[in-house]
Each structure stands twice: as structure tokens, then as C-alpha cells.
Amino acid sequence: MMKPALRTFGKMMTVVGLVSMLVLAGCSSNDGGAASGKIRLQVPDAAIWGEESSALQVMYDKFSADHPDVKLEQVTMADDQAMSAALAAGKAPDLMLMDPSLAKERFKSGYVEPLDKYYDQYGWGHDMFGWAKNAYVEGGKTIGVPWNYEGLILVYNGTMFKENGWAVPKNYGELLSLVPEIKEKGIMPFAWGSSDNPGVDDWWVTSIVNSILGKEGTKQLYSGDVKWNDPAIVDGIKRYDEFWNAGYVTDKKSQAISQEDSSQLFLNSKAAMRLDGTWSLAADNEPDFDIGFAPFPSWKQDGEPIIPLGVGGGLVINAKSEHKDEVAELLNYFFNPDVVKTMAEHGIPEPIQMDYAQFDLKPNVAKALNLISEAEKTGRTGYVAWSYGPPSVVQVLESDFASVYLKKTTPEAWLDNLQKLKEKDFADNRIFGLDKY
Amino acid sequence: MIKRSRLVRWKGWLFILPGLLFHIFAVTIPAMLSLYLPFTEWNGISMPKFIGIENFVEAFQDRIVGVAFLNNVKWMLFWVTIPIIFAFGLAYLLSKIKRGQTAYQSIFFSTSIITVTVAGQIWFWLYNPFSGVNFYLDKAGLGFLEWPGLTIPSFALVSVLIADMWRGFGGNVIWLLAALTQNDKSIEEAAKLDGAGRFRILWNIVLPQIRPTLVVVTLLTALGAFGAFEMVYVMTGGGPAHATETLSTYYYSLSTRGQRAGYGSAIALFQMFIAFILIAVYAYLKKKKGWDV
Amino acid sequence: MKLRFNWRHIPLLIVTAFSLFPMLLLLMNAFKKKAEISKNPLGWPKFWTFENFSMAWEQGHFDVAYMNTLIITGITVVLVCVLCGFAAYGLTFMSTPGSGLFLAYLFITMSMPIGFIPIFFMEIKLNLINTYWGVIIPFVGGAFAFNVFLLRAFMLGIPKDLLESARVDGASSIGTFFRIILPLAKPAFVVVAIFTTLSSWNEIFLSNAILQTDTMKTVSVAYLNFTSKYNTNWALMAAGGVMTVVPMVVLFLLMTKKFVSGMQEGGVKF
């Protein structure tokens, strides 16, 4: 009686085993092609941000042409959690795209390689803007190469403004007298959409705190003594709350449409203005009107506009990589003129001294870049929250500003919570010391 | 009949074991981890640190957890009522027609084969306040028919539910129709001759006959709607302002963006309450009422 | 004979429109230029363009993705049918001790909330990231409980005498399974196969986390990557969406009858 039982079991195992082998064969044949003694580097997927990240492809192509012995394998990380887990397991790509705040935390955990050696070897720091490099300095070590710089500005329908004799508003007073006029014409003053990514609401908060506190005040707000529930900030947030609820932002429907939808509303002349980042100006839009650019109006009654600047991200090297020197060599191609040019063409210039006149940029991009450099000369720039703010605060800014204007909470309560989070970040030593620069 | 030896009786396990191994790996161990992680502080990078019930203390004070829990309950209540009544209505209509039964059924089921991301995208277009259905209704002077879609937070969850129902009602129609066609038609005919009204026949004769299927379909639907995750995540990500937040979406965003996998797991555990209710209902029906499920 | 129109077709046709219109919309948008979708998302395309498809094909690496999906879905379906079938067989016909407890255990695990993070972590430790097994194992394991219930319910309806006579003929347990149970329970297996195919073809969250390199991605994951955080190209998404869905639609059209009748016979006894 024992025999049939065993026989059955044996047969079953054979079936399962056969299937398994079949699959394993399939898997290994997949790896087979690359095992020819080449060095393999895992690098970020160049399509991850669409056109915006296409400069990576240029960098990979240039590098591969000069280094046929190195094979680049593009990897997409689903999200930061996937990246965290991969880092913990020592399976992360050799080269990684990482936000400044995350890069710093991971550097502290020993996952990110300090790059000072390579900065010296290749002279990367020579032409780089100090404030951009600082975003990737932690404990005296430079841990990444800032990828771009970007600013928040006002984009408006120039033709519409001209036809109606509207002046570009410079501050809250002017803005508030202009918007009812626009609304009367049946046009939305601002086009905005956050349904696909509530994180973009962070742009408004950045614009508000920068213009109310000014450059120095904003530094203190992010990493110093100024509190998030400071009456001035409460005032500013309340202003936006009222502004939104008066229907000046996408007719009180911004939470139901996507960013792309809202930019189409603007391009179809259904809205007069947008708050936008310099990175989005390179998109191939063909509006039948002149696009105008200006610093976004100050949220102070009679203030001066400020352009908040920041670093969109950066490239870091995995501390556990087996081929750090090769990755650094690859990273050096980030400063190849063709890569620099591609970045600029997409409206996300590398943060280095560069004469962009030689690149023959699109008029929109050139205009926006000029706007930023002018603001820099006069010191009217600020700091974007997503590059420099306390991480826990940024997380709320990027997910939950809607609670304020949809009246699920009060501005006071919301800001009290932000202040608590900032204090917690202080206690946990997660603050980026912007006030020291 | 020869009494089989003990060994032979245990042989059944040889058939269960291979699948069970997969199950243990993919369900049992993760489930056990899910029971442990809520008691830890874990950022997703370092090793989880045991901190006792702190996460639960925080969760009970978290306003969003309350909103999410209620949304999960609403989600479940919606799915076990409206789509099932809807599907039953359709199946009943189908049982009374002669032509095109299969065609209708396959059309109704065809929406289920659409990937959830694609489905969410389509409904997003439909709900767009400036170019979607509402825009055309407005143009046609039917503005009063407008459905606020995702613009008003209190309607957002129902709007996502409608999209989810569009995707998932077809299977139930097929199953309920199959049950209806197996019904004994003669009882119905007899009742009709006795002059019983349409609804009395439906209530007293048709429904009791398909009760077992109805219970199973409801139970399966409830299980399928248990997570309340995919469509919500795809369409709103829990927004606007947490109006459509469910326990799963909150868990997901806490564990990924928020890097608080420990706290997130504690919140995921709240789903167990709902699961317990399900199990209790199941046990009640099976034991007390003797319904064969 | 007079053909009378049955009024019941009216509500049924309305629901048909409700079902089909959104899908038609997807198809139409796939032929529009990027800018037109926002201006005119619900109408016919003003200019028909096919470049969305070629662009989506290239960007999504759809050739590789189709192959990956085919391998993963195929193996998953076979394993689910065989392993769940075995288990249901063992539970139904072999008077296995402890099967009641085992069923209760399966039922409880079915209602446990399990996030993808524990699985993801385990797979990293076991080196399963970027492998087919990395998704197949969770797919099979996750589908096990439900399908065992479904198959067991169907097998309970098969008379035990049939098996006894087979045993008298000297067939082994395995032989009985393949020769007698499988053909008799075919409708139930069809249902299992259908649902497993659909769910593993369409699964995105786990696959997206585990299949990271372009050479390993499935179709649904490739599609997911058309939406990036700050850049949504809806024309590409529509075209990619059509390409993601088409194989399932074709499969469905080819076997509509089997689909429906399988669901009817296999599901109702559950």
C-alpha cells in the first residue's frame, strides 16, 4: 500500500519539477546574452520623466560610444519604497536619481558614496552654482551631482492681456483687482490641476512663503527659527484659501483635473494665467497666442515678486557599487556639451555657468532662463520647498494642501501640524541646514 | 470495502502540499509579517524596531484613519447592494428574452478584461468638468443632469465606485443568469395562472430558488471589494483632500511616500475588522440558517 | 409569424451602451493628436494619426513586454490549474484528515490584508527581484485559496462511485485525476483559467515593484510607465492602453461561447 502513494508523489514532483526547470531555463537564457565578461552598470531609466529625462539617453549613448566594454542596463524603480528596499538588499542600481533630502538620509545610512574625490578628479565643482551644489552637501561631503535648476514663475496669455489692456500683476493687491475683471469675461484667471499629483500644490505654498518671508525669512522657515504657524504665513495661506474659494483657480475644480488638463485649458485660452515651473516650458505646445513670462506676483499686498529656485533632483553613486570609478566616468559625461545642451533645451538647465546663447534654444526656454538670471542679479530669488524644506513637512505639502482649500481643516490647524512636523524633523536631525548658507 | 490504512489517508496531503507551499510563501508568511510590523517603527530601509502599541495609539487619533475606515465600509456596502441588484435586474431581463443572450452577456463581461489603469484613465476623461460628459450636457441644455464627478469631495467616492462598477458588474450577471435558467419554470407558470403579481413571483418564487447563488455571488463580490484599492489608487490616489482615502490607499502612500511602513501596516490591520464581519456573516449563514455555501 | 419586439431589449441596450461607450472612447483617443485629446476627449478624431501606436510600441518596448507577459501568464495559469486542482482533489476525494481545518485556514487567509511590502522584502532577500518567478510565485500563491474553494465546490458534485470504479480498474490517484476528474470538472477549470489569465495579465502593483528592468517588464507595467509624475501624454496612454487590452479582447472574442458557458457551468455550483 505504500508504493502507490510514493509513486503518485514521485510523479507529481516530476510534473512540478519539469515545469520549474522549463521556467528556470527561460529565465537564465534571458541573462545569458550579457555574460561575456563585460562590466555591467545599472543606471536609471532614461524615459522615467519623459522628455525631461531624455538627456540621460544622450549621456548613455555618448558614454557607450567611447566605452564599448561597459554595458549599461536601464532600470526603473517603481517608487522610493522600491529604491529603499533595493538599497537595503544591496541590489540598487549603480547610478541613481535621487532627491536631495532622500540622498542625505541615505548617505547617513551608508548607501550613498561621497563624491569629493571625483569632484576633484574631474573638476565638476568648477562651474557649478554653489547653492545648487549645497543641496547635495551633507556633513562636509558632497554626495551627488545636482541635475538641474528650476524656478517657479507666472506664465500668462500675452495676447489676451494685450487685447484687454491688462497689466501683469506684481503683488497681491494688483492681482486681486485684476482677477474679477478676467472672470467677468468668462475666462478663468488661473488654470490649475492636481488630481493626478497632489504634490504640485506644493508650488503654491512655496510661492506664498517665499514672497511673504523673503529670501532670508524662507531660509529661517525651512531650517531656522521662523515657525510654520507664524501669523504672516497663516495670513498668506488664508489668502490662498479665499482666493481659491472665490473661484479664481480653475473655477474651484482644480482637484478634479490633471496638470496636463490644466495646461491645455491655458493653451486653449480658457484660462489667462498659470503658476508654472521653468521645466515645463520646453513642451511642444503650439498655442495661437504669445506666451508671456513674469515672476509670480507677491502674496504681500504691495510686495515685490520673487522667483523661488531649487534643484529638481540629482545623480548619486551607490556606495555598494562594484564599479564606482566607471560610474564616475559615466557621470562625467553629464557635463558633455551635448548633454548640457539637451538639458537646456528641455528647460531644465544644469546648474553650471554656461553661455546659453550658443545653444540656439527655443524662445520660450531662453526667455525663462533670462528671467531667472535677472532675478539672480537683483537677489530676488527664493528657495523651493521640495528641495530645501524639512522632509516631513514637504511630505504634507505634497499630499494634503487640498484639505485647506476644500475646508477639511483650518489654515491654523494645518500650519500648527506643519510646525510640529518641523520640530520632529529637528529632533530626528533630518533638517537641511539651509540657514547656514 | 477494505479499510484503507492511515498512510493512504494522509496521501491526500501530497496533493495539497505543492500548492500550499506557494500559498505559504505568498500569503501566510507575509500575513504573519503584517501582524508583526504594526508593532514596529520601520522606515523601509533599516531593520524594523519593536515599539509596542504606539502605532495603534497614533492610528486611533488619526483623523484620516477614521475617514478611510468609513470609506472602506461605504465601499463594501455599495458593492454588496447596488451592483448586485443591478446585475440581478439585468439577469432577470435576460432570462426573459430569447435572442442575443450570449451577446449581451459577453458585452457586459467585456469591461472586466480592461486593465484597471486604462479603465481609470477612460473614466477620468468622462468626468473631466471642462471637456467630459458634463461639458456636453451643458451644451445640450441638460445642465441639470450634470454629475459632479470628482469636483465635489463628497461625490468623489461614489464617482470612483461607478467607474469600478462599470468594470466589474458583468461576471455577476452571467452567474445570476445561469442560476435563473436552472430554475424550475413550472412553479412560476403555476403561480402566474393563480394570478400572482409579477413582484410576488419574483420575491416568493424566483429569489428563493437562486438564493444559494445569490449568497455566493454576494460573498465573492464582498471579497473582491474588500481591498478597495486599485480603482481608487488609479483615479484619485485617495484625494482630493482624503475624500476617497481608503485603508489600502493610505497604507500604500504611508509606506511608499511617507516611509512609515510600520505605521502603515497598523492601519492595514483595520481592514481585519471588516474581514471579521464578513467571516461572522458567513459563519452565521452556514450554521444558523443552514444555507449551503 | 409576426416578430414582436421585446421591450426588455431597451434597458439592455442602454446598459450595452454604458459598457461599450468608454471602450470606444479609448479607441478614438488613440488616434488623436496629443493636443486634441484635451480639447475634444469625447468626439471623433479630427485628424486620424497612427503615430501614437508606433511611439507607444517603441517607448513601452512592447515586443519584449508581450513576450514577458505571455510567459508569466502562461506559467501562472498552468500552475494554478494543476496545483489548485490537485489540492481540491485531495480535499474532496481522499478523505484527507484535517481538511476541514485546512479549509478554515484558507478562508481566513483570504480575508487577511496583505500589503505588497512584506512580499517585496522577502523577494529581495531571496534574490527574486527581476525574475519571472518573482511574480509567478505570488500570483500562484495568492490565487490558491480562492481557486481551491471554487474547484472543490464543483468536485463535490461529481459522484464518488466514478472514482471507485476507476480505482478498481487499477488507476493511480494521479491517473484518476487526469482521466476522470479533469474532463468532468472542465467547466470549473475553464473559469479558473479565465480569471487567472485576466488577473495575471492585468496585475500592476506587485509587477511594477518587482520587474524593474526593461527586459523583464510586462505589458501592463510598461503601460504604467507612460504616466510619469509630472508628464502625462494622453495620446500615448490611449494607444498604449489599446495595445495592452487588445490581446485580451481578441482572446475573449475568439472564445466568447466558452467564456460564458464556462462561467455559467463552473461558477454556479460554487
Short mmCIF file of C-alpha atoms in Angstrom, two decimals, chain B residues 184-196 201 205:
data_model
loop_
_atom_site.label_atom_id
_atom_site.label_comp_id
_atom_site.label_asym_id
_atom_site.label_seq_id
_atom_site.Cartn_x
_atom_site.Cartn_y
_atom_site.Cartn_z
CA ASP B 184 -37.99 25.32 -12.20
CA LYS B 185 -40.18 27.23 -14.64
CA SER B 186 -43.35 25.27 -13.88
CA ILE B 187 -43.76 26.76 -10.41
CA GLU B 188 -43.60 30.18 -11.92
CA GLU B 189 -46.17 29.27 -14.55
CA ALA B 190 -48.46 27.85 -11.95
CA ALA B 191 -48.22 31.00 -9.85
CA LYS B 192 -48.98 33.07 -12.90
CA LEU B 193 -52.11 31.04 -13.55
CA ASP B 194 -53.14 31.62 -9.97
CA GLY B 195 -52.96 35.32 -10.73
CA ALA B 196 -49.90 36.18 -8.67
CA ILE B 201 -43.49 35.82 -8.17
CA ILE B 205 -40.61 32.07 -6.16
#
